[in-house]
Amino acid sequence: MQHITLLDKKFRIFIPGDEIQEEIQRIADQMNADLEGEEVVFVGVLNGAFMFASDLLRRIRFDVRITFVKLASYQGISSSGRVKKLIGINEVLQDKTVVIVEDIIDTGNTIESMIEQVSGFKPKSVKVASLLLKPDLYTKDIRPDYIGFRIPPHFVVGYGLDYMGLGRNLPDLYVLED
Ligand code: IMP
Ligand code: MG
């Protein structure tokens, strides 16, 4: 499909599924070379990263663990005012090589908070894999270890990413039409 409509918005094809799969194979090849021999736990960030995590993991050739987490909004007292608490860690992360698996990094606020909270479990190291990165909006110093596609600062859906909860099931990525 070249064009889709989700609720009130029109989207056009952006990255076809076969290109996404090729890129994931490239990331997996790199991980298979880099992380072999490490005790690795992948931590997928729900909901958006479920498809990327699934396609990535089936291409990993060493023994690996995976768990999924959510970032729950809550009102707490912190320096930043509003923070999102990581929930769902049920794997031992201490002394493990943790690979956070994200769908997209936009401003970087989410991944920064993830890294901070995962670091609290005293892993050996924390690595970041994100299918997508919007470099124009990214304001943080942390350099993600594995990036699929660097994209312009436009809103995208499909392949796990949603607009108002819709579009996550699409095998291709679509971009909002203006
Ligand atoms: P950040 O904290 O600004 O880096 O935003 C990251 C989160 O915002 C992602 O995990 C997504 O849930 C959401 N997000 C950012 N850009 C998009 C997009 O283009 N489409 C769908 N969700 C997005
Ligand atoms: Mg996400």
PDB file of N, CA, C and O in Angstrom, residues 13-41:
ATOM      1  N   ILE A  13       3.806   5.781   2.135  1.00  0.00           N
ATOM      2  CA  ILE A  13       4.875   4.804   2.384  1.00  0.00           C
ATOM      3  C   ILE A  13       6.208   5.526   2.578  1.00  0.00           C
ATOM      4  O   ILE A  13       6.504   6.509   1.908  1.00  0.00           O
ATOM      5  N   PHE A  14       6.996   5.037   3.526  1.00  0.00           N
ATOM      6  CA  PHE A  14       8.265   5.696   3.868  1.00  0.00           C
ATOM      7  C   PHE A  14       9.423   4.693   3.773  1.00  0.00           C
ATOM      8  O   PHE A  14      10.344   4.883   2.991  1.00  0.00           O
ATOM      9  N   ILE A  15       9.367   3.615   4.553  1.00  0.00           N
ATOM     10  CA  ILE A  15      10.391   2.562   4.445  1.00  0.00           C
ATOM     11  C   ILE A  15       9.677   1.214   4.320  1.00  0.00           C
ATOM     12  O   ILE A  15       8.994   0.786   5.246  1.00  0.00           O
ATOM     13  N   PRO A  16       9.820   0.554   3.154  1.00  0.00           N
ATOM     14  CA  PRO A  16       9.156  -0.740   2.970  1.00  0.00           C
ATOM     15  C   PRO A  16       9.721  -1.809   3.912  1.00  0.00           C
ATOM     16  O   PRO A  16      10.902  -1.750   4.283  1.00  0.00           O
ATOM     17  N   GLY A  17       8.855  -2.759   4.238  1.00  0.00           N
ATOM     18  CA  GLY A  17       9.228  -3.819   5.179  1.00  0.00           C
ATOM     19  C   GLY A  17      10.492  -4.575   4.810  1.00  0.00           C
ATOM     20  O   GLY A  17      11.283  -4.917   5.681  1.00  0.00           O
ATOM     21  N   ASP A  18      10.699  -4.816   3.513  1.00  0.00           N
ATOM     22  CA  ASP A  18      11.907  -5.586   3.135  1.00  0.00           C
ATOM     23  C   ASP A  18      13.190  -4.803   3.429  1.00  0.00           C
ATOM     24  O   ASP A  18      14.196  -5.392   3.817  1.00  0.00           O
ATOM     25  N   GLU A  19      13.140  -3.485   3.296  1.00  0.00           N
ATOM     26  CA  GLU A  19      14.318  -2.666   3.665  1.00  0.00           C
ATOM     27  C   GLU A  19      14.545  -2.674   5.169  1.00  0.00           C
ATOM     28  O   GLU A  19      15.684  -2.650   5.642  1.00  0.00           O
ATOM     29  N   ILE A  20      13.439  -2.675   5.922  1.00  0.00           N
ATOM     30  CA  ILE A  20      13.551  -2.746   7.389  1.00  0.00           C
ATOM     31  C   ILE A  20      14.231  -4.055   7.776  1.00  0.00           C
ATOM     32  O   ILE A  20      15.162  -4.071   8.589  1.00  0.00           O
ATOM     33  N   GLN A  21      13.781  -5.151   7.150  1.00  0.00           N
ATOM     34  CA  GLN A  21      14.354  -6.470   7.470  1.00  0.00           C
ATOM     35  C   GLN A  21      15.842  -6.547   7.133  1.00  0.00           C
ATOM     36  O   GLN A  21      16.631  -7.114   7.885  1.00  0.00           O
ATOM     37  N   GLU A  22      16.233  -5.963   5.999  1.00  0.00           N
ATOM     38  CA  GLU A  22      17.654  -5.941   5.618  1.00  0.00           C
ATOM     39  C   GLU A  22      18.481  -5.191   6.643  1.00  0.00           C
ATOM     40  O   GLU A  22      19.588  -5.595   7.001  1.00  0.00           O
ATOM     41  N   GLU A  23      17.944  -4.076   7.103  1.00  0.00           N
ATOM     42  CA  GLU A  23      18.662  -3.256   8.073  1.00  0.00           C
ATOM     43  C   GLU A  23      18.784  -3.992   9.414  1.00  0.00           C
ATOM     44  O   GLU A  23      19.819  -3.927  10.083  1.00  0.00           O
ATOM     45  N   ILE A  24      17.718  -4.700   9.796  1.00  0.00           N
ATOM     46  CA  ILE A  24      17.755  -5.457  11.054  1.00  0.00           C
ATOM     47  C   ILE A  24      18.794  -6.575  10.966  1.00  0.00           C
ATOM     48  O   ILE A  24      19.501  -6.849  11.933  1.00  0.00           O
ATOM     49  N   GLN A  25      18.908  -7.182   9.794  1.00  0.00           N
ATOM     50  CA  GLN A  25      19.935  -8.212   9.615  1.00  0.00           C
ATOM     51  C   GLN A  25      21.338  -7.623   9.813  1.00  0.00           C
ATOM     52  O   GLN A  25      22.192  -8.233  10.445  1.00  0.00           O
ATOM     53  N   ARG A  26      21.533  -6.407   9.297  1.00  0.00           N
ATOM     54  CA  ARG A  26      22.821  -5.737   9.451  1.00  0.00           C
ATOM     55  C   ARG A  26      23.121  -5.485  10.937  1.00  0.00           C
ATOM     56  O   ARG A  26      24.232  -5.712  11.414  1.00  0.00           O
ATOM     57  N   ILE A  27      22.115  -5.008  11.683  1.00  0.00           N
ATOM     58  CA  ILE A  27      22.289  -4.758  13.119  1.00  0.00           C
ATOM     59  C   ILE A  27      22.597  -6.072  13.849  1.00  0.00           C
ATOM     60  O   ILE A  27      23.491  -6.135  14.692  1.00  0.00           O
ATOM     61  N   ALA A  28      21.851  -7.128  13.497  1.00  0.00           N
ATOM     62  CA  ALA A  28      22.054  -8.428  14.149  1.00  0.00           C
ATOM     63  C   ALA A  28      23.457  -8.967  13.870  1.00  0.00           C
ATOM     64  O   ALA A  28      24.114  -9.489  14.776  1.00  0.00           O
ATOM     65  N   ASP A  29      23.933  -8.805  12.618  1.00  0.00           N
ATOM     66  CA  ASP A  29      25.288  -9.252  12.271  1.00  0.00           C
ATOM     67  C   ASP A  29      26.308  -8.551  13.156  1.00  0.00           C
ATOM     68  O   ASP A  29      27.247  -9.164  13.662  1.00  0.00           O
ATOM     69  N   GLN A  30      26.092  -7.256  13.326  1.00  0.00           N
ATOM     70  CA  GLN A  30      27.001  -6.451  14.148  1.00  0.00           C
ATOM     71  C   GLN A  30      26.954  -6.919  15.608  1.00  0.00           C
ATOM     72  O   GLN A  30      27.994  -7.088  16.243  1.00  0.00           O
ATOM     73  N   MET A  31      25.755  -7.163  16.123  1.00  0.00           N
ATOM     74  CA  MET A  31      25.615  -7.645  17.508  1.00  0.00           C
ATOM     75  C   MET A  31      26.230  -9.030  17.671  1.00  0.00           C
ATOM     76  O   MET A  31      26.881  -9.307  18.674  1.00  0.00           O
ATOM     77  N   ASN A  32      26.011  -9.899  16.672  1.00  0.00           N
ATOM     78  CA  ASN A  32      26.572 -11.253  16.749  1.00  0.00           C
ATOM     79  C   ASN A  32      28.096 -11.203  16.835  1.00  0.00           C
ATOM     80  O   ASN A  32      28.709 -12.039  17.498  1.00  0.00           O
ATOM     81  N   ALA A  33      28.697 -10.209  16.177  1.00  0.00           N
ATOM     82  CA  ALA A  33      30.146 -10.043  16.235  1.00  0.00           C
ATOM     83  C   ALA A  33      30.581  -9.387  17.550  1.00  0.00           C
ATOM     84  O   ALA A  33      31.542  -9.814  18.180  1.00  0.00           O
ATOM     85  N   ASP A  34      29.832  -8.363  17.990  1.00  0.00           N
ATOM     86  CA  ASP A  34      30.225  -7.565  19.165  1.00  0.00           C
ATOM     87  C   ASP A  34      29.973  -8.274  20.495  1.00  0.00           C
ATOM     88  O   ASP A  34      30.743  -8.102  21.443  1.00  0.00           O
ATOM     89  N   LEU A  35      28.881  -8.992  20.608  1.00  0.00           N
ATOM     90  CA  LEU A  35      28.375  -9.394  21.931  1.00  0.00           C
ATOM     91  C   LEU A  35      28.526 -10.879  22.237  1.00  0.00           C
ATOM     92  O   LEU A  35      28.193 -11.335  23.329  1.00  0.00           O
ATOM     93  N   GLU A  36      29.003 -11.644  21.278  1.00  0.00           N
ATOM     94  CA  GLU A  36      29.283 -13.065  21.464  1.00  0.00           C
ATOM     95  C   GLU A  36      30.163 -13.246  22.701  1.00  0.00           C
ATOM     96  O   GLU A  36      31.153 -12.548  22.851  1.00  0.00           O
ATOM     97  N   GLY A  37      29.783 -14.160  23.577  1.00  0.00           N
ATOM     98  CA  GLY A  37      30.583 -14.415  24.774  1.00  0.00           C
ATOM     99  C   GLY A  37      30.156 -13.594  25.976  1.00  0.00           C
ATOM    100  O   GLY A  37      30.550 -13.877  27.092  1.00  0.00           O
ATOM    101  N   GLU A  38      29.326 -12.578  25.752  1.00  0.00           N
ATOM    102  CA  GLU A  38      28.795 -11.766  26.860  1.00  0.00           C
ATOM    103  C   GLU A  38      27.519 -12.425  27.380  1.00  0.00           C
ATOM    104  O   GLU A  38      26.865 -13.171  26.666  1.00  0.00           O
ATOM    105  N   GLU A  39      27.180 -12.117  28.618  1.00  0.00           N
ATOM    106  CA  GLU A  39      25.879 -12.533  29.145  1.00  0.00           C
ATOM    107  C   GLU A  39      24.898 -11.406  28.864  1.00  0.00           C
ATOM    108  O   GLU A  39      24.861 -10.406  29.572  1.00  0.00           O
ATOM    109  N   VAL A  40      24.129 -11.568  27.809  1.00  0.00           N
ATOM    110  CA  VAL A  40      23.317 -10.460  27.298  1.00  0.00           C
ATOM    111  C   VAL A  40      21.844 -10.599  27.696  1.00  0.00           C
ATOM    112  O   VAL A  40      21.273 -11.684  27.591  1.00  0.00           O
ATOM    113  N   VAL A  41      21.276  -9.490  28.162  1.00  0.00           N
ATOM    114  CA  VAL A  41      19.823  -9.415  28.349  1.00  0.00           C
ATOM    115  C   VAL A  41      19.294  -8.267  27.486  1.00  0.00           C
ATOM    116  O   VAL A  41      19.718  -7.119  27.653  1.00  0.00           O
TER     117      VAL A  41
END
